[in-house]
GROMACS .gro file of C-alpha atoms in nm:
model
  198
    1UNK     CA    1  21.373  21.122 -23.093
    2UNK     CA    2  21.550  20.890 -23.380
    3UNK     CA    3  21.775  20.788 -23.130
    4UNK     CA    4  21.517  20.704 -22.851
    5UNK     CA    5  21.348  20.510 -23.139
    6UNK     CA    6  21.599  20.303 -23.276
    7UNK     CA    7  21.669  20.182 -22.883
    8UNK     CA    8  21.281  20.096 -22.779
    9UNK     CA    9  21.328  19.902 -23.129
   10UNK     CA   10  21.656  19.734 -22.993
   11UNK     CA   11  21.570  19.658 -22.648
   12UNK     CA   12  21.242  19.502 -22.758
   13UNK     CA   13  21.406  19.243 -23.004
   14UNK     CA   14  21.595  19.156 -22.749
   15UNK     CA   15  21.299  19.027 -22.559
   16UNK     CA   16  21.155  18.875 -22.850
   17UNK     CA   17  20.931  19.110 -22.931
   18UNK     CA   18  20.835  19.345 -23.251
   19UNK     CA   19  20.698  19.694 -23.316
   20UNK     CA   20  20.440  19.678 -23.572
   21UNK     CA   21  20.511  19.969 -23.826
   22UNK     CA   22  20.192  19.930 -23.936
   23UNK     CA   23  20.036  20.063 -23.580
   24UNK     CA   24  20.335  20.299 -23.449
   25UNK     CA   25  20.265  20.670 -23.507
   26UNK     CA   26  20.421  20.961 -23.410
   27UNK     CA   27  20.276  21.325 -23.247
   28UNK     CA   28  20.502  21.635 -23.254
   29UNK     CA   29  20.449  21.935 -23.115
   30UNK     CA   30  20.464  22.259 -23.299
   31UNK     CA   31  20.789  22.342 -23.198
   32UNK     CA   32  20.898  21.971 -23.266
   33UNK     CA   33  21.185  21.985 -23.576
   34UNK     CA   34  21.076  21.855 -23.911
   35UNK     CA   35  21.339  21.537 -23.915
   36UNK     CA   36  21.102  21.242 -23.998
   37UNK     CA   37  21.114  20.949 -23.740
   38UNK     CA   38  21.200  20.643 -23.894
   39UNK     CA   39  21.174  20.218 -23.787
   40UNK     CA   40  21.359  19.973 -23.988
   41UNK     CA   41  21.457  20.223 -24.264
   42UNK     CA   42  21.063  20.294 -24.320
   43UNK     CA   43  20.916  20.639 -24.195
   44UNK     CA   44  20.706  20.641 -23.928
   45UNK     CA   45  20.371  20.844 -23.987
   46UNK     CA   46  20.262  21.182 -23.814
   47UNK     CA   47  19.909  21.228 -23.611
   48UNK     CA   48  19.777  21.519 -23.496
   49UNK     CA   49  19.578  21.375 -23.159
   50UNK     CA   50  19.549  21.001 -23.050
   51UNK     CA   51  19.349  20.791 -22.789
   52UNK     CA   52  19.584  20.642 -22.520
   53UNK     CA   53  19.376  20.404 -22.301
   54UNK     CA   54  19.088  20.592 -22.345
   55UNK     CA   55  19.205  20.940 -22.322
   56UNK     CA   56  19.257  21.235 -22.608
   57UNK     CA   57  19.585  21.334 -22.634
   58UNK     CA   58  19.648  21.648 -22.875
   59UNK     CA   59  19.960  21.782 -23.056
   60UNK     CA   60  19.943  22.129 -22.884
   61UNK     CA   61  19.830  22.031 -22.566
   62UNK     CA   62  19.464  22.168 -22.540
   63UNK     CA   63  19.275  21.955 -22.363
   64UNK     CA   64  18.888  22.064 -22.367
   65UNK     CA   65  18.818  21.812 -22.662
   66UNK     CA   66  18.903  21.519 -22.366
   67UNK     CA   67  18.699  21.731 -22.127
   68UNK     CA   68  18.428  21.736 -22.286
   69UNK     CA   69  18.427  21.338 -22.389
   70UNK     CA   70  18.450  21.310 -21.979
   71UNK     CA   71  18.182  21.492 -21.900
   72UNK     CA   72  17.954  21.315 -22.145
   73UNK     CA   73  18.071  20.986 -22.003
   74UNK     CA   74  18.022  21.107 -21.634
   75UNK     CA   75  17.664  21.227 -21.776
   76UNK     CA   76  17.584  20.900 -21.899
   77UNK     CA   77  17.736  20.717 -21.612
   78UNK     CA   78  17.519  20.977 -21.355
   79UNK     CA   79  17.210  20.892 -21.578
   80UNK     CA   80  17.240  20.578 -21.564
   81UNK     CA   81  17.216  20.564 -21.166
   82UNK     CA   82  16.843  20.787 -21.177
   83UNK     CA   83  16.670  20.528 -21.003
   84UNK     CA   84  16.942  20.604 -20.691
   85UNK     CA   85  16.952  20.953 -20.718
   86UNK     CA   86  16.530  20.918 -20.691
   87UNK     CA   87  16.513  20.698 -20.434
   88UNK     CA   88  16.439  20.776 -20.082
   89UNK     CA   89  16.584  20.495 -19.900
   90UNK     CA   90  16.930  20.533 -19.953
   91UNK     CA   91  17.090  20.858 -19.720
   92UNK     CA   92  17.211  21.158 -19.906
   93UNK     CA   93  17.568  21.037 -19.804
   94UNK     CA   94  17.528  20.684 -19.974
   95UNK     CA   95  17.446  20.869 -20.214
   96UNK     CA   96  17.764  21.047 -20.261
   97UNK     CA   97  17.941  20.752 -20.216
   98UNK     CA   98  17.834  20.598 -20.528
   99UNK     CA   99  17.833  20.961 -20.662
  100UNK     CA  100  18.207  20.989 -20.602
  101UNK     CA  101  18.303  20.638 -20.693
  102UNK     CA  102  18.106  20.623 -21.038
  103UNK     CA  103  18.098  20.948 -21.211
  104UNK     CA  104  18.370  21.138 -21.013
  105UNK     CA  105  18.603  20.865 -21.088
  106UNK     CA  106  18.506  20.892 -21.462
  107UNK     CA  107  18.522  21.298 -21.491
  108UNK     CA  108  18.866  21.245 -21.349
  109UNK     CA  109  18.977  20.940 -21.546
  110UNK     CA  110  19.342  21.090 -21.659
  111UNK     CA  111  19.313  21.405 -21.522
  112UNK     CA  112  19.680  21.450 -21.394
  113UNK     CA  113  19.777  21.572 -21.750
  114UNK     CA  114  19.480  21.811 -21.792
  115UNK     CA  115  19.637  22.174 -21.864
  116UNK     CA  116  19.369  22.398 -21.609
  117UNK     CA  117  19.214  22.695 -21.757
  118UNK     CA  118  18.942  22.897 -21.602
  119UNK     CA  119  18.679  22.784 -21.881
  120UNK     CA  120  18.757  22.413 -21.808
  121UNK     CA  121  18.755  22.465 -21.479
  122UNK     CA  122  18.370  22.618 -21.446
  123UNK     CA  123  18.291  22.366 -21.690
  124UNK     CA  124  18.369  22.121 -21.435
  125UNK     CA  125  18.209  22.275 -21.161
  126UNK     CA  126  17.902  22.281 -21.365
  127UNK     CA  127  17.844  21.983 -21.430
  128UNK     CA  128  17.959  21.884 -21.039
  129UNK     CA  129  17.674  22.127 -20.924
  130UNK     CA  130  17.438  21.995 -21.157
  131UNK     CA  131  17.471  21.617 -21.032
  132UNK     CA  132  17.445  21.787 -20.656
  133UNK     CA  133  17.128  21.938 -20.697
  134UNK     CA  134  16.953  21.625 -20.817
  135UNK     CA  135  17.100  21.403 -20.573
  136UNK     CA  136  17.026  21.630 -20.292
  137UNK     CA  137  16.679  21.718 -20.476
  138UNK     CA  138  16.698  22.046 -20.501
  139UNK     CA  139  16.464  22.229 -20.758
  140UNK     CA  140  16.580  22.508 -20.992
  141UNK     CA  141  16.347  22.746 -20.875
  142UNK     CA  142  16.447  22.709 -20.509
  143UNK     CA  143  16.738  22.976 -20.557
  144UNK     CA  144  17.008  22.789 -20.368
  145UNK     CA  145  17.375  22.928 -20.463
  146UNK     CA  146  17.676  22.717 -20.517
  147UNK     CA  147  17.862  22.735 -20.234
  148UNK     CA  148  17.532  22.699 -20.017
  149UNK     CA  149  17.509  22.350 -20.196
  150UNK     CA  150  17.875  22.205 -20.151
  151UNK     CA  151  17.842  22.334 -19.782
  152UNK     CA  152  17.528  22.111 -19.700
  153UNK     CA  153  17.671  21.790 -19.947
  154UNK     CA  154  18.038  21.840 -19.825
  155UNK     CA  155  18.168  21.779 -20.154
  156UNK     CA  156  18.486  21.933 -20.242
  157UNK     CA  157  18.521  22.084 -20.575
  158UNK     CA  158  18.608  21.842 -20.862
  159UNK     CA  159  18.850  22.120 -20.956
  160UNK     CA  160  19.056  22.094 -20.558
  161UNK     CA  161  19.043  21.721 -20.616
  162UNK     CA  162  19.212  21.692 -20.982
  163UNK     CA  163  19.453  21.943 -20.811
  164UNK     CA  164  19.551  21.750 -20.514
  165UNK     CA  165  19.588  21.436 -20.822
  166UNK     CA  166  19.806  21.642 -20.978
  167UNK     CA  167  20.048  21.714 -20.715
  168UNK     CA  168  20.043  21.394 -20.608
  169UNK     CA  169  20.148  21.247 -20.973
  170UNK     CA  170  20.406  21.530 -20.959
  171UNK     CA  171  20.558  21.395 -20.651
  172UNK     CA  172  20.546  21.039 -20.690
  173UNK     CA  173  20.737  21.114 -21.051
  174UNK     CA  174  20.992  21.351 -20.903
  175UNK     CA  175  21.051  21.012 -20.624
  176UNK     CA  176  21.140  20.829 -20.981
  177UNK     CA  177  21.491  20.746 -21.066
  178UNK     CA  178  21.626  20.994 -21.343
  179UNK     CA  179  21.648  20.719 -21.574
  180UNK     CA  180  21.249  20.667 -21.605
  181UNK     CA  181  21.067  20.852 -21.901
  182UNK     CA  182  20.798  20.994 -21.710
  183UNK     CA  183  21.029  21.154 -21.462
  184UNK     CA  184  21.278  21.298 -21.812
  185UNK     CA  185  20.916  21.425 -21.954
  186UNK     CA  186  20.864  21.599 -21.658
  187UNK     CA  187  21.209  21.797 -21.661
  188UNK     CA  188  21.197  21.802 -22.073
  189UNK     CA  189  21.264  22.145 -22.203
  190UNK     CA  190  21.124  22.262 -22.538
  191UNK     CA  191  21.406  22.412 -22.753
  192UNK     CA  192  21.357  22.656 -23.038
  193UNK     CA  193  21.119  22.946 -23.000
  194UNK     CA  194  20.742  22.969 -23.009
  195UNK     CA  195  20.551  23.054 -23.348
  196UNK     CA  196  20.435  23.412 -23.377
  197UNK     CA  197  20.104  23.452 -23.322
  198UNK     CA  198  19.816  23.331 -23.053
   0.00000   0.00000   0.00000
């Protein structure tokens, strides 16, 4: 990581430009080695999660912290449309049109990197099936199941559709030239073993 350092530093003073020390952090994971990190003989300091153009990234990966920021901002994004979903002029597929382009696109936002569990994923589906049943204004007490719902909106799952993203970041990185970061992250190995425990 030191040596990856010390050429980003390089290459961009060749260009003219500067890394601000003050700014620059650092985020092992667990398994990371304890060697500090340093930039111009000064050491570069350690964070446990950052915000990366406006998504929460976390030293050991778990992702339902970022989740569940998403689905407040696709909340607040859905509420914000109410006079839409209320409306009676616009057709139930307009509707889904803005539906999909304004909150899906926002539960979504960075989504590629999301590690799947089953928790996350109902979570998801949730809050999907909650935004169905008030665009297609269907009551609570009319017992209407899930499936019933997405059959009459034909909405696929948020869950299939941050899948398919995902496989298609996977193959667009795996079409990258070895030399490209994102393409050595994807084929990066951890070395040393896990920590005992959960």
């Amino acid at each position: 990581m030191q040596r990856k350092t010390d050429n980003l530093s390089s290459i961009a003073s060749k260009v003219g430009l500067q890394i601000s020390y003050e700014k620059t952090n650092i985020m092992k994971t667990p398994m990371a080695s304890n060697a500090d990190i340093t930039l111009e003989s000064k050491m570069i300091k350690i964070t446990e999660q950052f915000t990366y153009l406006g998504s929460n990234f976390d030293c050991t990966g778990n992702v339902k912290k970022e989740i569940m920021i998403r689905i407040g901002k696709a909340t607040s994004a859905f509420k914000s449309l109410n006079k839409i979903w209320n409306c009676k002029l616009y057709s139930i597929k307009t509707k889904l049109r803005i539906f999909n382009s304004n909150v899906v696109s926002i539960l979504t936002y960075a989504s590629e990197s999301w590690k799947m569990t089953k928790d996350i994923e109902s979570k998801l589906n949730a809050f999907e099936n909650r935004c169905l049943r008030k665009i297609m204004n269907i009551k609570w007490n009319e017992f209407r199941r899930s499936d019933e719902i997405r059959d009459m909106s034909g909405q696929p799952l948020v869950t299939t559709v941050i899948r398919k993203r995902r496989w298609r970041y996977v193959g667009h990185t795996l079409r990258r030239n070895d030399q490209r970061i994102p393409k050595q992250a994807l084929k990066w190995e951890a070395k040393g073993s896990r920590k005992r425990g959960r």
